[in-house]
């Protein structure tokens, strides 16, 4: 499955964010608007409930040909047979997850520093989630706010270390008003001047958001708008 990381939806089922809407409905609307990846994130559901919800979401994502990833809970991803997982620095060890999932599944890793990003690439991460970029109400245990410049510095380090081909998304407090700032700063950093001229280095492939889609009055419209910003900032190959 070819993956477009441009608009990456992370779900949240808490009433403060989802309100009275249905999660599957918000996911479907985001996909209609062009979201290219869905991560099912639920810290509190029982295993059985998580499996049930993941199956429901998988039925939706499969209709759109988009991968469904599960946050943290590798055993849930294995049981439902979805496309992969997303793990943070304090979650399951990467090689254990790879062993459980097999060689072909997606394993994304969160990185909030250059060291974490390089380590994840060396371990074989399929893609990286860089952040937390801005303060967010959605994740309570956020450790580091790295800002757009932190994202840019990690991208530069990845390029310098030869990891330019690993896709990257940024996460944390991203919305329609600030997405352009992060994307354009990252895009500006993707051109380095060398003695042989300008060479593209490493850009952001997309933005990962929770509330900007899940809590949007019209998630389809919100996804369309974010995708437009991503596409405008993309550096042509
Ligand atoms: N990881 C870092 S920040 C975050 C996660 C899951 C939550 C982002 O939520 P929002 O609503 O897009 O700020
Ligand atoms: Mg985690």
Short mmCIF file of N, CA, C and O and ligand atoms in Angstrom, two decimals, residues 10 12 17 39 41 43 71 86 110 130-139 142 171-175 208-213, ligand 1:
data_model
loop_
_atom_site.label_atom_id
_atom_site.label_comp_id
_atom_site.label_asym_id
_atom_site.label_seq_id
_atom_site.Cartn_x
_atom_site.Cartn_y
_atom_site.Cartn_z
N UNK A 10 -4.77 11.36 13.84
CA UNK A 10 -4.65 10.57 15.08
C UNK A 10 -5.98 10.70 15.80
O UNK A 10 -6.48 11.82 16.00
N UNK A 12 -8.96 10.39 18.78
CA UNK A 12 -9.13 10.59 20.23
C UNK A 12 -10.61 10.40 20.53
O UNK A 12 -11.45 11.05 19.92
N UNK A 17 -12.86 15.99 23.25
CA UNK A 17 -12.43 16.25 21.87
C UNK A 17 -13.45 15.74 20.86
O UNK A 17 -13.86 16.46 19.95
N UNK A 39 -4.28 6.86 12.59
CA UNK A 39 -3.73 6.17 13.77
C UNK A 39 -4.83 6.12 14.83
O UNK A 39 -5.34 7.17 15.26
N UNK A 41 -5.78 5.88 18.40
CA UNK A 41 -5.09 6.13 19.68
C UNK A 41 -6.12 6.16 20.79
O UNK A 41 -7.00 7.01 20.79
N UNK A 43 -5.92 5.33 25.02
CA UNK A 43 -5.09 4.89 26.14
C UNK A 43 -5.89 4.11 27.17
O UNK A 43 -5.30 3.44 28.02
N UNK A 71 -1.88 3.02 18.00
CA UNK A 71 -0.94 3.65 18.91
C UNK A 71 -0.60 2.70 20.06
O UNK A 71 -1.51 2.20 20.75
N UNK A 86 2.11 2.78 15.86
CA UNK A 86 2.95 3.93 16.16
C UNK A 86 3.39 3.81 17.62
O UNK A 86 2.55 3.66 18.50
N UNK A 110 7.83 8.09 17.58
CA UNK A 110 7.87 9.50 17.96
C UNK A 110 9.29 9.88 18.34
O UNK A 110 9.96 9.14 19.07
N UNK A 130 7.54 13.81 14.55
CA UNK A 130 8.42 14.76 15.24
C UNK A 130 7.59 15.73 16.06
O UNK A 130 6.69 16.40 15.56
N UNK A 131 7.91 15.84 17.32
CA UNK A 131 7.18 16.78 18.18
C UNK A 131 7.46 16.48 19.64
O UNK A 131 8.31 15.64 19.94
N UNK A 132 6.82 17.15 20.49
CA UNK A 132 5.61 17.94 20.30
C UNK A 132 5.96 19.35 19.79
O UNK A 132 6.81 20.01 20.38
N UNK A 133 5.33 19.79 18.72
CA UNK A 133 5.71 21.07 18.12
C UNK A 133 5.18 22.23 18.96
O UNK A 133 5.95 23.10 19.40
N UNK A 134 3.89 22.27 19.19
CA UNK A 134 3.27 23.34 19.98
C UNK A 134 2.53 22.71 21.17
O UNK A 134 2.14 21.53 21.12
N UNK A 135 2.29 23.53 22.18
CA UNK A 135 1.52 23.06 23.34
C UNK A 135 0.17 22.53 22.86
O UNK A 135 -0.41 23.06 21.91
N UNK A 136 -0.28 21.48 23.51
CA UNK A 136 -1.54 20.86 23.10
C UNK A 136 -2.35 20.45 24.32
O UNK A 136 -1.79 20.05 25.33
N UNK A 137 -3.65 20.55 24.18
CA UNK A 137 -4.56 20.09 25.24
C UNK A 137 -4.79 18.58 25.14
O UNK A 137 -5.30 17.95 26.06
N UNK A 138 -4.42 18.01 24.01
CA UNK A 138 -4.81 16.63 23.72
C UNK A 138 -3.95 15.60 24.45
O UNK A 138 -4.45 14.58 24.89
N UNK A 139 -2.65 15.89 24.57
CA UNK A 139 -1.75 14.93 25.23
C UNK A 139 -1.27 15.56 26.51
O UNK A 139 -0.61 16.60 26.49
N UNK A 142 2.93 15.50 27.74
CA UNK A 142 3.92 15.99 26.78
C UNK A 142 5.22 16.36 27.50
O UNK A 142 5.19 17.06 28.50
N UNK A 171 3.94 16.75 14.83
CA UNK A 171 2.72 16.56 15.63
C UNK A 171 2.75 17.45 16.87
O UNK A 171 3.80 17.72 17.43
N UNK A 172 1.55 17.88 17.26
CA UNK A 172 1.41 18.64 18.51
C UNK A 172 0.93 20.05 18.26
O UNK A 172 1.70 20.90 17.82
N UNK A 173 -0.35 20.28 18.52
CA UNK A 173 -0.90 21.63 18.42
C UNK A 173 -0.96 22.18 17.01
O UNK A 173 -1.07 23.39 16.82
N UNK A 174 -0.90 21.30 16.01
CA UNK A 174 -0.93 21.77 14.62
C UNK A 174 -2.38 22.00 14.19
O UNK A 174 -3.25 21.16 14.43
N UNK A 175 -2.61 23.14 13.57
CA UNK A 175 -3.95 23.45 13.05
C UNK A 175 -3.81 24.28 11.77
O UNK A 175 -2.67 24.56 11.34
N UNK A 208 0.57 15.66 11.43
CA UNK A 208 -0.28 14.72 12.17
C UNK A 208 -1.10 15.53 13.17
O UNK A 208 -0.54 16.34 13.91
N UNK A 209 -2.39 15.33 13.14
CA UNK A 209 -3.27 16.15 13.98
C UNK A 209 -4.35 15.30 14.64
O UNK A 209 -4.79 14.29 14.09
N UNK A 210 -4.76 15.75 15.81
CA UNK A 210 -5.92 15.16 16.46
C UNK A 210 -7.07 16.14 16.36
O UNK A 210 -7.97 16.02 15.53
N UNK A 211 -7.03 17.17 17.24
CA UNK A 211 -8.21 18.03 17.36
C UNK A 211 -8.53 18.82 16.08
O UNK A 211 -9.69 19.11 15.82
N UNK A 212 -7.50 19.16 15.29
CA UNK A 212 -7.77 19.93 14.07
C UNK A 212 -8.71 19.18 13.12
O UNK A 212 -9.36 19.79 12.28
N UNK A 213 -8.78 17.84 13.28
CA UNK A 213 -9.75 17.09 12.47
C UNK A 213 -10.88 16.53 13.32
O UNK A 213 -12.06 16.72 13.00
N1 LIG B 1 1.78 13.25 20.43
C1 LIG B 1 2.43 14.40 20.59
S1 LIG B 1 1.36 15.70 20.69
C2 LIG B 1 0.01 14.69 20.51
C3 LIG B 1 0.43 13.39 20.38
C4 LIG B 1 -0.45 12.22 20.23
C5 LIG B 1 -1.39 15.18 20.51
C6 LIG B 1 -1.64 16.14 19.40
O1 LIG B 1 -2.98 16.56 19.46
P1 LIG B 1 -3.47 17.90 18.76
O2 LIG B 1 -4.92 18.00 19.12
O3 LIG B 1 -3.27 17.74 17.28
O4 LIG B 1 -2.65 19.00 19.35
#
